[in-house]
């Protein structure tokens, strides 16, 4: 499908490869304008002249900001950091199975830890899966998981406090309230997951209707919230109080995904409050769905970069995101 791109194969190769600004530029041009036509980010015209000495283009249109670099109109716009830092950081983020920490990026790329933290958050946001190109279909598992302390194992008083919606003192973060709902297409091996406020039908059913082809077989546990979808889907139910597997009726695929997600949260990230949780979920979904990419690490990296530059997501877009407004720069 995608034409092969001469990309580095390991992190060390990536750091060396992108150390050369001309290589960075050529690589970015190929991802952003695959047909080779460089377009002005302001007016969309292809009547642009390349100014090699400045590694910039100049548009022949009559408008302000006629000169533009490869970073304009992308996530990297307005960042004083060069692509020789951004590209290897993205490499680390998409290819580290357990998730990369700001400390590791700081050590590998020689930026401060604060800067590394800032870079990773922006890259995570850009990796949001967004709308899927094709819906899930066939046999699809649906399940949900609680991130944080298991309410069933909680002391009764704390459980009551939670139920009453009071701040959970002693937990420090609001993680104990976070719920993630997931879908897994068995044949495609693809996951969709998102943070939901409750496990009620009003929050779970729309996710299925939006992401799964009608007529598919939905495999869930006994949770009643899933009954609502029986009008448009075949519904197979596993009673987990009796057994976890009945032929093909089980949610073990999603259980596996939940353990990857939780391992990443526990192992690498010191604290993730519920406010940022969706970014980590998106990151893990991307990594899971691209795990079998035939071209390996470089293939995943190229896909992530294309999705970033394809969205024309800028620094300003990101700083208008309430979750990132207060981050250090
Ligand atoms: Zn223009």
Coordinates of C-alpha atoms and ligand atoms in Angstrom, one line a residue:
X1 CA 0.0 0.0 0.0
X2 CA 2.5 2.6 1.2
X3 CA 5.6 2.9 -1.0
X4 CA 8.8 1.9 0.9
X5 CA 10.7 4.8 2.4
X6 CA 14.4 4.8 3.1
X7 CA 14.1 5.2 6.8
X8 CA 16.4 4.3 9.7
X9 CA 15.8 1.0 11.4
X10 CA 16.9 1.6 15.0
X11 CA 16.9 4.5 17.4
X12 CA 20.6 5.0 17.1
X13 CA 20.3 5.1 13.3
X14 CA 17.4 7.5 13.6
X15 CA 19.4 9.9 15.8
X16 CA 22.3 9.8 13.3
X17 CA 20.1 10.0 10.2
X18 CA 18.1 13.0 11.4
X19 CA 21.2 14.8 12.7
X20 CA 21.6 16.2 9.1
X21 CA 19.0 19.1 8.5
X22 CA 18.9 18.4 4.8
X23 CA 18.0 14.8 5.5
X24 CA 15.3 15.9 7.9
X25 CA 13.9 18.2 5.3
X26 CA 13.8 15.7 2.5
X27 CA 12.2 13.1 4.8
X28 CA 9.5 15.5 5.9
X29 CA 8.7 16.7 2.4
X30 CA 8.2 13.1 1.4
X31 CA 5.7 12.5 4.2
X32 CA 3.9 15.8 3.9
X33 CA 3.7 16.0 0.1
X34 CA 4.0 12.4 -1.2
X35 CA 3.3 13.5 -4.8
X36 CA 6.3 16.0 -4.6
X37 CA 4.1 19.1 -5.0
X38 CA 5.1 21.5 -2.2
X39 CA 2.0 23.7 -1.3
X40 CA 1.9 27.0 0.4
X41 CA 0.4 26.5 3.9
X42 CA -1.4 29.9 3.7
X43 CA -3.0 29.9 0.3
X44 CA -2.5 26.3 -1.0
X45 CA -0.7 27.4 -4.2
X46 CA 2.0 25.3 -5.7
X47 CA 3.7 28.3 -7.2
X48 CA 6.5 28.3 -4.6
X49 CA 10.3 28.8 -4.9
X50 CA 12.7 26.9 -2.8
X51 CA 15.3 29.0 -1.1
X52 CA 18.0 26.4 -0.5
X53 CA 20.2 28.6 1.7
X54 CA 17.4 29.1 4.2
X55 CA 15.7 25.7 3.8
X56 CA 12.5 27.7 3.2
X57 CA 10.0 28.2 0.4
X58 CA 8.6 31.5 -0.9
X59 CA 5.1 31.6 -2.2
X60 CA 4.4 33.8 -5.3
X61 CA 0.9 34.7 -3.9
X62 CA 0.3 38.2 -2.5
X63 CA -0.3 37.6 1.2
X64 CA 1.5 37.9 4.5
X65 CA 3.9 35.2 5.7
X66 CA 4.9 34.3 2.1
X67 CA 8.0 32.4 3.3
X68 CA 7.5 29.2 5.1
X69 CA 9.6 26.3 6.4
X70 CA 8.6 22.6 6.5
X71 CA 7.4 23.1 10.1
X72 CA 4.7 25.7 9.3
X73 CA 1.3 24.2 9.5
X74 CA 2.5 21.2 11.5
X75 CA 2.8 20.2 15.1
X76 CA 6.4 21.4 15.0
X77 CA 5.5 25.0 14.0
X78 CA 6.7 27.7 16.4
X79 CA 8.8 25.2 18.3
X80 CA 12.4 26.4 18.7
X81 CA 13.4 22.7 18.7
X82 CA 14.7 21.3 15.5
X83 CA 13.4 18.3 13.6
X84 CA 16.6 16.6 14.7
X85 CA 15.1 16.4 18.2
X86 CA 11.4 16.0 17.2
X87 CA 11.9 13.1 14.8
X88 CA 13.9 10.8 17.1
X89 CA 11.6 11.7 20.0
X90 CA 8.6 10.5 17.9
X91 CA 10.7 7.4 17.0
X92 CA 11.1 6.6 20.7
X93 CA 7.4 7.2 21.4
X94 CA 6.0 4.9 18.8
X95 CA 8.4 2.1 19.1
X96 CA 8.9 1.6 22.8
X97 CA 6.5 -1.2 23.7
X98 CA 6.0 0.0 27.3
X99 CA 5.9 3.7 26.6
X100 CA 8.8 6.0 26.9
X101 CA 9.4 8.5 29.7
X102 CA 10.6 12.0 29.5
X103 CA 13.7 11.0 31.4
X104 CA 14.7 8.5 28.6
X105 CA 14.1 11.2 25.9
X106 CA 16.1 13.7 28.0
X107 CA 19.1 11.3 28.1
X108 CA 18.9 10.1 24.5
X109 CA 18.5 13.5 22.8
X110 CA 20.2 15.9 25.2
X111 CA 17.2 18.1 25.9
X112 CA 16.1 19.0 29.4
X113 CA 13.6 16.7 31.0
X114 CA 11.0 19.4 31.1
X115 CA 11.4 19.9 27.3
X116 CA 11.2 16.2 26.8
X117 CA 8.0 16.1 28.8
X118 CA 6.5 18.9 26.7
X119 CA 7.5 17.1 23.4
X120 CA 6.0 13.8 24.4
X121 CA 2.7 15.3 25.4
X122 CA 2.4 17.1 22.1
X123 CA 3.3 14.0 20.1
X124 CA 0.8 11.9 22.1
X125 CA -2.0 14.2 21.3
X126 CA -1.0 14.1 17.6
X127 CA -1.2 10.3 17.7
X128 CA -4.9 10.3 18.6
X129 CA -6.4 7.6 16.5
X130 CA -9.3 9.9 15.3
X131 CA -12.0 8.4 13.1
X132 CA -11.1 5.0 11.8
X133 CA -11.1 4.5 8.1
X134 CA -13.0 1.3 8.2
X135 CA -15.4 0.0 10.9
X136 CA -14.7 -3.0 13.0
X137 CA -16.7 -6.1 11.9
X138 CA -17.2 -9.8 12.2
X139 CA -16.6 -11.0 15.8
X140 CA -15.9 -8.0 18.0
X141 CA -15.2 -8.1 21.7
X142 CA -16.5 -5.2 23.9
X143 CA -15.3 -4.7 27.4
X144 CA -14.4 -2.0 29.9
X145 CA -11.8 -1.6 32.5
X146 CA -11.2 0.6 35.6
X147 CA -8.0 2.4 35.8
X148 CA -6.9 2.7 39.4
X149 CA -7.9 0.9 42.6
X150 CA -10.4 -1.9 42.1
X151 CA -13.6 -0.6 43.8
X152 CA -14.6 -4.2 44.8
X153 CA -11.3 -4.4 46.8
X154 CA -11.7 -1.0 48.4
X155 CA -12.5 -0.4 52.0
X156 CA -16.2 0.2 52.4
X157 CA -15.8 3.8 53.6
X158 CA -13.7 4.7 50.6
X159 CA -16.1 3.0 48.3
X160 CA -18.9 5.1 49.8
X161 CA -16.9 8.2 49.3
X162 CA -16.4 7.3 45.7
X163 CA -20.0 6.6 45.2
X164 CA -20.9 9.9 46.7
X165 CA -18.6 11.6 44.2
X166 CA -16.3 13.0 46.9
X167 CA -12.7 13.7 46.3
X168 CA -10.8 10.6 47.2
X169 CA -8.3 11.8 49.7
X170 CA -5.4 9.5 50.1
X171 CA -5.3 8.5 46.4
X172 CA -3.7 11.8 45.4
X173 CA -4.9 11.5 41.8
X174 CA -8.3 11.1 40.4
X175 CA -7.3 7.9 38.6
X176 CA -9.6 5.8 40.7
X177 CA -12.5 7.1 38.8
X178 CA -11.3 6.5 35.3
X179 CA -13.0 4.0 33.1
X180 CA -11.8 2.9 29.6
X181 CA -14.2 1.2 27.1
X182 CA -12.7 -0.9 24.4
X183 CA -13.6 -2.8 21.2
X184 CA -11.5 -5.5 19.5
X185 CA -12.0 -6.8 16.0
X186 CA -10.6 -10.3 16.2
X187 CA -9.9 -10.8 12.5
X188 CA -8.2 -7.5 11.9
X189 CA -6.6 -7.5 15.3
X190 CA -7.6 -3.8 15.8
X191 CA -8.6 -2.1 19.0
X192 CA -10.6 1.0 19.6
X193 CA -10.6 2.4 23.1
X194 CA -11.7 5.6 24.8
X195 CA -12.2 7.0 28.2
X196 CA -15.9 7.0 29.3
X197 CA -17.6 8.7 32.3
X198 CA -19.7 5.6 33.3
X199 CA -20.5 2.1 32.2
X200 CA -24.1 2.9 31.5
X201 CA -25.7 2.1 28.2
X202 CA -25.8 5.8 27.2
X203 CA -22.0 5.9 27.2
X204 CA -21.1 2.4 25.9
X205 CA -23.7 1.7 23.2
X206 CA -22.9 4.8 21.1
X207 CA -19.2 3.7 20.9
X208 CA -20.3 0.4 19.4
X209 CA -22.8 2.0 17.0
X210 CA -20.1 4.5 15.8
X211 CA -17.3 2.0 15.3
X212 CA -18.7 -1.4 14.5
X213 CA -20.5 -2.5 11.3
X214 CA -24.1 -3.4 12.0
X215 CA -24.8 -7.1 11.9
X216 CA -21.5 -7.9 13.5
X217 CA -21.3 -10.3 16.5
X218 CA -20.7 -8.4 19.7
X219 CA -19.1 -10.5 22.4
X220 CA -19.5 -9.0 25.9
X221 CA -19.9 -10.0 29.6
X222 CA -23.2 -9.9 31.4
X223 CA -23.2 -6.1 31.8
X224 CA -26.7 -5.0 31.0
X225 CA -25.6 -1.8 29.3
X226 CA -24.7 -3.9 26.2
X227 CA -28.3 -5.2 25.8
X228 CA -29.3 -2.0 24.1
X229 CA -27.3 -2.9 20.9
X230 CA -29.3 -6.0 20.2
X231 CA -31.5 -4.3 17.6
X232 CA -28.5 -4.0 15.2
X233 CA -26.0 -6.6 16.4
X234 CA -25.8 -10.3 17.2
X235 CA -25.1 -10.4 20.9
X236 CA -23.0 -13.2 22.5
X237 CA -22.6 -13.1 26.2
X238 CA -20.1 -14.8 28.5
X239 CA -21.1 -15.1 32.2
X240 CA -17.8 -14.5 33.9
X241 CA -19.1 -15.8 37.2
X242 CA -19.4 -19.2 35.6
X243 CA -16.5 -19.4 33.1
X244 CA -14.3 -17.1 31.1
X245 CA -14.3 -18.9 27.8
X246 CA -17.2 -20.7 26.0
X247 CA -15.9 -21.6 22.5
X248 CA -15.3 -18.3 20.7
X249 CA -17.3 -16.4 23.3
X250 CA -14.8 -14.6 25.6
X251 CA -13.1 -11.2 25.9
X252 CA -9.5 -12.5 26.4
X253 CA -8.3 -10.3 23.5
X254 CA -9.3 -7.2 25.2
X255 CA -8.1 -8.5 28.6
X256 CA -4.7 -8.7 26.9
X257 CA -5.0 -5.2 25.7
X258 CA -6.0 -3.9 29.2
X259 CA -2.9 -5.5 30.7
X260 CA -0.7 -3.8 28.2
X261 CA -2.3 -0.5 28.9
X262 CA -2.0 -0.9 32.6
X263 CA 1.6 -2.2 32.4
X264 CA 2.5 1.0 30.5
X265 CA 0.7 3.2 33.0
X266 CA 2.4 1.5 36.0
X267 CA 5.8 0.9 34.6
X268 CA 6.7 4.1 32.9
X269 CA 4.5 6.9 34.0
X270 CA 4.9 8.1 37.5
X271 CA 1.5 9.7 37.7
X272 CA -1.2 10.1 35.1
X273 CA -4.3 11.9 36.2
X274 CA -7.6 11.2 34.6
X275 CA -7.4 14.4 32.7
X276 CA -4.5 13.1 30.6
X277 CA -5.5 9.5 30.5
X278 CA -7.0 9.6 27.1
X279 CA -3.6 10.5 25.6
X280 CA -2.0 7.4 27.0
X281 CA -4.9 5.3 25.8
X282 CA -4.5 6.7 22.3
X283 CA -0.8 6.0 22.4
X284 CA -1.3 2.4 23.4
X285 CA -4.1 1.9 20.8
X286 CA -1.8 3.2 18.1
X287 CA 1.0 0.9 19.2
X288 CA -1.3 -2.1 19.5
X289 CA -2.9 -1.6 16.1
X290 CA 0.5 -1.1 14.4
X291 CA 2.3 -3.9 16.2
X292 CA 2.2 -6.2 13.2
X293 CA 3.4 -3.6 10.7
X294 CA 5.5 -5.5 8.2
X295 CA 8.1 -2.8 7.9
X296 CA 8.6 -2.8 11.7
X297 CA 9.8 0.2 13.7
X298 CA 10.5 2.3 10.6
X299 CA 7.0 1.6 9.2
X300 CA 5.3 2.5 12.5
X301 CA 7.4 5.7 12.7
X302 CA 6.5 6.8 9.1
X303 CA 2.8 6.1 9.7
X304 CA 2.8 8.2 12.9
X305 CA 4.7 11.0 11.2
X306 CA 2.3 11.0 8.2
X307 CA -0.7 11.2 10.5
X308 CA 0.9 14.1 12.3
X309 CA 1.7 16.2 9.3
X310 CA -1.4 15.1 7.6
X311 CA -3.6 16.7 10.3
X312 CA -1.9 20.1 10.0
X313 CA -2.0 20.2 13.7
X314 CA -0.1 23.3 15.0
X315 CA 1.3 24.4 18.3
X316 CA -1.5 26.9 18.5
X317 CA -4.1 24.1 18.1
X318 CA -2.4 22.3 20.9
X319 CA -2.1 25.2 23.3
X320 CA -5.8 25.8 22.9
X321 CA -6.4 22.2 24.3
X322 CA -7.3 22.7 27.9
X323 CA -5.3 19.7 29.0
X324 CA -2.1 21.3 27.8
X325 CA -2.6 24.9 28.5
X326 CA -0.6 24.9 31.6
X327 CA 2.3 22.8 30.5
X328 CA 5.8 24.2 30.6
X329 CA 7.4 25.2 27.3
Ligands
LIG1 ZN1 0.7 31.3 -0.7

